[in-house]
PDB file of C-alpha atoms in Angstrom:
ATOM      1  CA  MET A   1       0.000   0.000   0.000  1.00 52.00           C
ATOM      2  CA  SER A   2       1.132   3.546  -0.716  1.00 58.00           C
ATOM      3  CA  LEU A   3      -0.076   7.054   0.125  1.00 56.00           C
ATOM      4  CA  LEU A   4      -1.899   7.050  -3.209  1.00 62.00           C
ATOM      5  CA  ASP A   5      -3.661   3.707  -2.808  1.00 73.00           C
ATOM      6  CA  ALA A   6      -5.579   3.737   0.483  1.00 79.00           C
ATOM      7  CA  PRO A   7      -7.878   0.877   1.443  1.00 80.00           C
ATOM      8  CA  PRO A   8     -11.613   1.531   1.672  1.00 83.00           C
ATOM      9  CA  THR A   9     -12.811   3.335   4.774  1.00 89.00           C
ATOM     10  CA  SER A  10     -16.044   3.631   6.744  1.00 92.00           C
ATOM     11  CA  ARG A  11     -19.013   5.824   5.860  1.00 96.00           C
ATOM     12  CA  PRO A  12     -18.529   8.047   8.948  1.00 97.00           C
ATOM     13  CA  ARG A  13     -14.886   8.679   8.000  1.00 95.00           C
ATOM     14  CA  THR A  14     -15.873   9.355   4.400  1.00 96.00           C
ATOM     15  CA  ALA A  15     -18.607  11.771   5.514  1.00 97.00           C
ATOM     16  CA  ALA A  16     -16.168  13.529   7.863  1.00 98.00           C
ATOM     17  CA  ARG A  17     -13.598  13.785   5.045  1.00 97.00           C
ATOM     18  CA  MET A  18     -16.189  15.252   2.681  1.00 98.00           C
ATOM     19  CA  LEU A  19     -17.370  17.744   5.307  1.00 98.00           C
ATOM     20  CA  LEU A  20     -13.812  18.837   6.059  1.00 98.00           C
ATOM     21  CA  GLY A  21     -13.127  19.159   2.329  1.00 98.00           C
ATOM     22  CA  GLY A  22     -16.202  21.337   1.867  1.00 98.00           C
ATOM     23  CA  ILE A  23     -15.268  23.513   4.831  1.00 98.00           C
ATOM     24  CA  LEU A  24     -11.750  23.981   3.483  1.00 98.00           C
ATOM     25  CA  VAL A  25     -12.994  24.941   0.012  1.00 98.00           C
ATOM     26  CA  PHE A  26     -15.433  27.439   1.565  1.00 98.00           C
ATOM     27  CA  ALA A  27     -12.715  28.879   3.835  1.00 97.00           C
ATOM     28  CA  GLY A  28     -10.323  29.168   0.899  1.00 98.00           C
ATOM     29  CA  VAL A  29     -12.885  30.968  -1.245  1.00 98.00           C
ATOM     30  CA  SER A  30     -13.603  33.309   1.668  1.00 97.00           C
ATOM     31  CA  HIS A  31      -9.860  34.102   1.868  1.00 96.00           C
ATOM     32  CA  LEU A  32     -10.001  35.308  -1.717  1.00 97.00           C
ATOM     33  CA  THR A  33     -13.347  37.136  -1.583  1.00 97.00           C
ATOM     34  CA  PHE A  34     -15.739  38.318   1.123  1.00 96.00           C
ATOM     35  CA  ALA A  35     -13.612  37.674   4.260  1.00 95.00           C
ATOM     36  CA  ARG A  36     -10.268  38.806   2.912  1.00 94.00           C
ATOM     37  CA  GLU A  37      -9.912  41.778   5.260  1.00 91.00           C
ATOM     38  CA  GLU A  38     -10.636  39.584   8.279  1.00 90.00           C
ATOM     39  CA  PHE A  39      -7.910  37.156   7.229  1.00 92.00           C
ATOM     40  CA  VAL A  40      -5.459  39.988   6.517  1.00 91.00           C
ATOM     41  CA  ALA A  41      -6.021  41.197  10.085  1.00 85.00           C
ATOM     42  CA  GLN A  42      -4.975  37.778  11.382  1.00 87.00           C
ATOM     43  CA  VAL A  43      -1.550  37.709   9.718  1.00 91.00           C
ATOM     44  CA  PRO A  44       0.953  38.389  12.510  1.00 90.00           C
ATOM     45  CA  ASP A  45       3.004  41.575  12.286  1.00 87.00           C
ATOM     46  CA  TRP A  46       6.212  39.577  12.700  1.00 90.00           C
ATOM     47  CA  PHE A  47       5.540  37.334   9.691  1.00 92.00           C
ATOM     48  CA  PRO A  48       8.181  38.138   7.037  1.00 94.00           C
ATOM     49  CA  VAL A  49       5.771  38.211   4.064  1.00 95.00           C
ATOM     50  CA  SER A  50       3.204  40.935   3.394  1.00 95.00           C
ATOM     51  CA  ASP A  51      -0.304  40.177   4.522  1.00 94.00           C
ATOM     52  CA  ASP A  52      -2.191  39.980   1.225  1.00 95.00           C
ATOM     53  CA  PRO A  53       0.051  37.360  -0.456  1.00 96.00           C
ATOM     54  CA  VAL A  54      -0.151  35.242   2.718  1.00 96.00           C
ATOM     55  CA  VAL A  55      -3.949  35.384   2.672  1.00 96.00           C
ATOM     56  CA  ILE A  56      -4.117  34.617  -1.048  1.00 97.00           C
ATOM     57  CA  GLY A  57      -1.621  31.764  -0.726  1.00 97.00           C
ATOM     58  CA  SER A  58      -3.334  30.200   2.255  1.00 97.00           C
ATOM     59  CA  GLY A  59      -6.683  30.520   0.474  1.00 98.00           C
ATOM     60  CA  VAL A  60      -5.339  28.705  -2.565  1.00 98.00           C
ATOM     61  CA  VAL A  61      -3.848  26.000  -0.327  1.00 98.00           C
ATOM     62  CA  GLU A  62      -7.183  25.565   1.479  1.00 98.00           C
ATOM     63  CA  ILE A  63      -9.113  25.288  -1.789  1.00 98.00           C
ATOM     64  CA  THR A  64      -6.583  22.768  -3.102  1.00 98.00           C
ATOM     65  CA  LEU A  65      -6.623  20.661   0.065  1.00 98.00           C
ATOM     66  CA  GLY A  66     -10.410  20.797   0.263  1.00 98.00           C
ATOM     67  CA  ALA A  67     -10.840  19.783  -3.363  1.00 98.00           C
ATOM     68  CA  ALA A  68      -8.327  16.967  -2.904  1.00 97.00           C
ATOM     69  CA  LEU A  69     -10.211  15.705   0.164  1.00 97.00           C
ATOM     70  CA  LEU A  70     -13.405  15.687  -1.887  1.00 97.00           C
ATOM     71  CA  ALA A  71     -11.950  14.119  -5.026  1.00 96.00           C
ATOM     72  CA  PHE A  72      -9.158  11.731  -4.079  1.00 91.00           C
ATOM     73  CA  GLY A  73     -10.591   8.974  -1.913  1.00 86.00           C
ATOM     74  CA  ARG A  74      -7.788   6.550  -2.769  1.00 86.00           C
ATOM     75  CA  GLY A  75      -5.151   9.238  -2.140  1.00 90.00           C
ATOM     76  CA  ARG A  76      -6.775  10.391   1.070  1.00 93.00           C
ATOM     77  CA  ILE A  77      -3.879   9.373   3.349  1.00 93.00           C
ATOM     78  CA  GLY A  78      -1.419  11.774   1.751  1.00 93.00           C
ATOM     79  CA  VAL A  79      -3.999  14.535   1.590  1.00 96.00           C
ATOM     80  CA  GLY A  80      -4.900  13.945   5.247  1.00 96.00           C
ATOM     81  CA  LEU A  81      -1.267  14.233   6.275  1.00 96.00           C
ATOM     82  CA  LEU A  82      -0.910  17.441   4.245  1.00 97.00           C
ATOM     83  CA  ALA A  83      -4.086  18.903   5.735  1.00 98.00           C
ATOM     84  CA  ALA A  84      -2.904  18.095   9.270  1.00 98.00           C
ATOM     85  CA  ALA A  85       0.484  19.678   8.504  1.00 98.00           C
ATOM     86  CA  PHE A  86      -1.282  22.780   7.149  1.00 98.00           C
ATOM     87  CA  PHE A  87      -3.369  23.114  10.314  1.00 98.00           C
ATOM     88  CA  ILE A  88      -0.182  22.840  12.380  1.00 98.00           C
ATOM     89  CA  ALA A  89       1.622  25.376  10.175  1.00 95.00           C
ATOM     90  CA  ILE A  90      -1.032  28.053  10.614  1.00 94.00           C
ATOM     91  CA  PHE A  91      -1.342  27.543  14.379  1.00 95.00           C
ATOM     92  CA  PRO A  92       1.309  30.195  15.203  1.00 93.00           C
ATOM     93  CA  GLY A  93      -0.978  32.737  13.527  1.00 92.00           C
ATOM     94  CA  ASN A  94      -3.772  31.740  15.894  1.00 93.00           C
ATOM     95  CA  ILE A  95      -1.423  32.089  18.849  1.00 95.00           C
ATOM     96  CA  ALA A  96      -0.330  35.508  17.566  1.00 93.00           C
ATOM     97  CA  GLN A  97      -3.959  36.591  17.296  1.00 93.00           C
ATOM     98  CA  TYR A  98      -4.400  35.739  20.977  1.00 95.00           C
ATOM     99  CA  VAL A  99      -1.091  37.256  22.162  1.00 95.00           C
ATOM    100  CA  GLU A 100      -1.481  40.423  20.064  1.00 94.00           C
ATOM    101  CA  HIS A 101      -5.200  40.837  20.980  1.00 94.00           C
ATOM    102  CA  THR A 102      -6.243  40.979  17.319  1.00 92.00           C
ATOM    103  CA  ASP A 103      -9.988  41.111  16.673  1.00 91.00           C
ATOM    104  CA  ALA A 104     -11.264  39.115  13.699  1.00 88.00           C
ATOM    105  CA  PHE A 105     -14.221  36.838  12.947  1.00 88.00           C
ATOM    106  CA  GLY A 106     -16.023  37.785  16.138  1.00 89.00           C
ATOM    107  CA  LEU A 107     -13.039  36.840  18.257  1.00 92.00           C
ATOM    108  CA  ASP A 108     -13.117  40.168  20.067  1.00 93.00           C
ATOM    109  CA  THR A 109     -12.043  39.100  23.557  1.00 96.00           C
ATOM    110  CA  ASP A 110      -8.975  37.335  24.870  1.00 96.00           C
ATOM    111  CA  ARG A 111     -11.201  34.570  26.207  1.00 97.00           C
ATOM    112  CA  LYS A 112     -12.707  33.857  22.771  1.00 96.00           C
ATOM    113  CA  ARG A 113      -9.257  33.936  21.137  1.00 95.00           C
ATOM    114  CA  PHE A 114      -7.915  31.602  23.835  1.00 97.00           C
ATOM    115  CA  VAL A 115     -10.763  29.105  23.460  1.00 96.00           C
ATOM    116  CA  ARG A 116     -10.181  29.079  19.706  1.00 95.00           C
ATOM    117  CA  LEU A 117      -6.657  27.786  20.255  1.00 97.00           C
ATOM    118  CA  PHE A 118      -8.121  24.473  21.434  1.00 97.00           C
ATOM    119  CA  PHE A 119      -9.926  23.953  18.125  1.00 96.00           C
ATOM    120  CA  GLN A 120      -6.737  23.765  16.040  1.00 96.00           C
ATOM    121  CA  PRO A 121      -5.728  20.368  17.504  1.00 97.00           C
ATOM    122  CA  VAL A 122      -9.297  19.226  16.800  1.00 98.00           C
ATOM    123  CA  LEU A 123      -8.790  20.119  13.115  1.00 98.00           C
ATOM    124  CA  VAL A 124      -5.504  18.182  13.048  1.00 98.00           C
ATOM    125  CA  ALA A 125      -7.193  15.143  14.623  1.00 98.00           C
ATOM    126  CA  TRP A 126     -10.178  15.499  12.257  1.00 98.00           C
ATOM    127  CA  ALA A 127      -7.921  15.491   9.196  1.00 98.00           C
ATOM    128  CA  LEU A 128      -6.011  12.441  10.435  1.00 97.00           C
ATOM    129  CA  TRP A 129      -9.117  10.498  11.536  1.00 96.00           C
ATOM    130  CA  ALA A 130     -11.374  11.316   8.572  1.00 97.00           C
ATOM    131  CA  THR A 131      -8.739  10.280   6.060  1.00 95.00           C
ATOM    132  CA  GLY A 132      -7.459   7.327   8.066  1.00 93.00           C
ATOM    133  CA  ALA A 133      -4.032   8.893   7.644  1.00 92.00           C
ATOM    134  CA  TRP A 134      -2.724   7.715  10.986  1.00 85.00           C
ATOM    135  CA  ARG A 135      -4.396   4.305  10.943  1.00 83.00           C
ATOM    136  CA  ASP A 136      -3.762   3.400   7.292  1.00 79.00           C
ATOM    137  CA  ARG A 137      -0.379   5.043   6.692  1.00 73.00           C
ATOM    138  CA  PRO A 138       2.184   2.766   5.061  1.00 68.00           C
ATOM    139  CA  GLN A 139       4.328   0.938   7.617  1.00 68.00           C
ATOM    140  CA  ARG A 140       8.034   0.492   7.158  1.00 64.00           C
TER     141      ARG A 140
END
């Protein structure tokens, strides 16, 4: 078995993968359109790339990952690992939003921003569980 030839999975995992894919596509489209300013506000000041290219790039990545989750059932392990890595990679931005007291998406108190931090590990676990990436990954 390889990352591109996953065994069949359960209906709940498939449904969770499809839901996550749809959410990622929606989030990516929102990066590029109606919520762009909100996402720009979330890019930390210390990040070495200007805000708009970061938002555009992350939107494109989210659309790509979401579409791949929807379309590539047999390649779901690799996509799940990439999605989990993406959620980990953007976590410092969530921490920065909390530390820098940045308001965006209704997260207008430190408490709300702090609670949000606990949802990022949930997204990582969701990506790994829904795709079977941890369970079905190729063993050496």
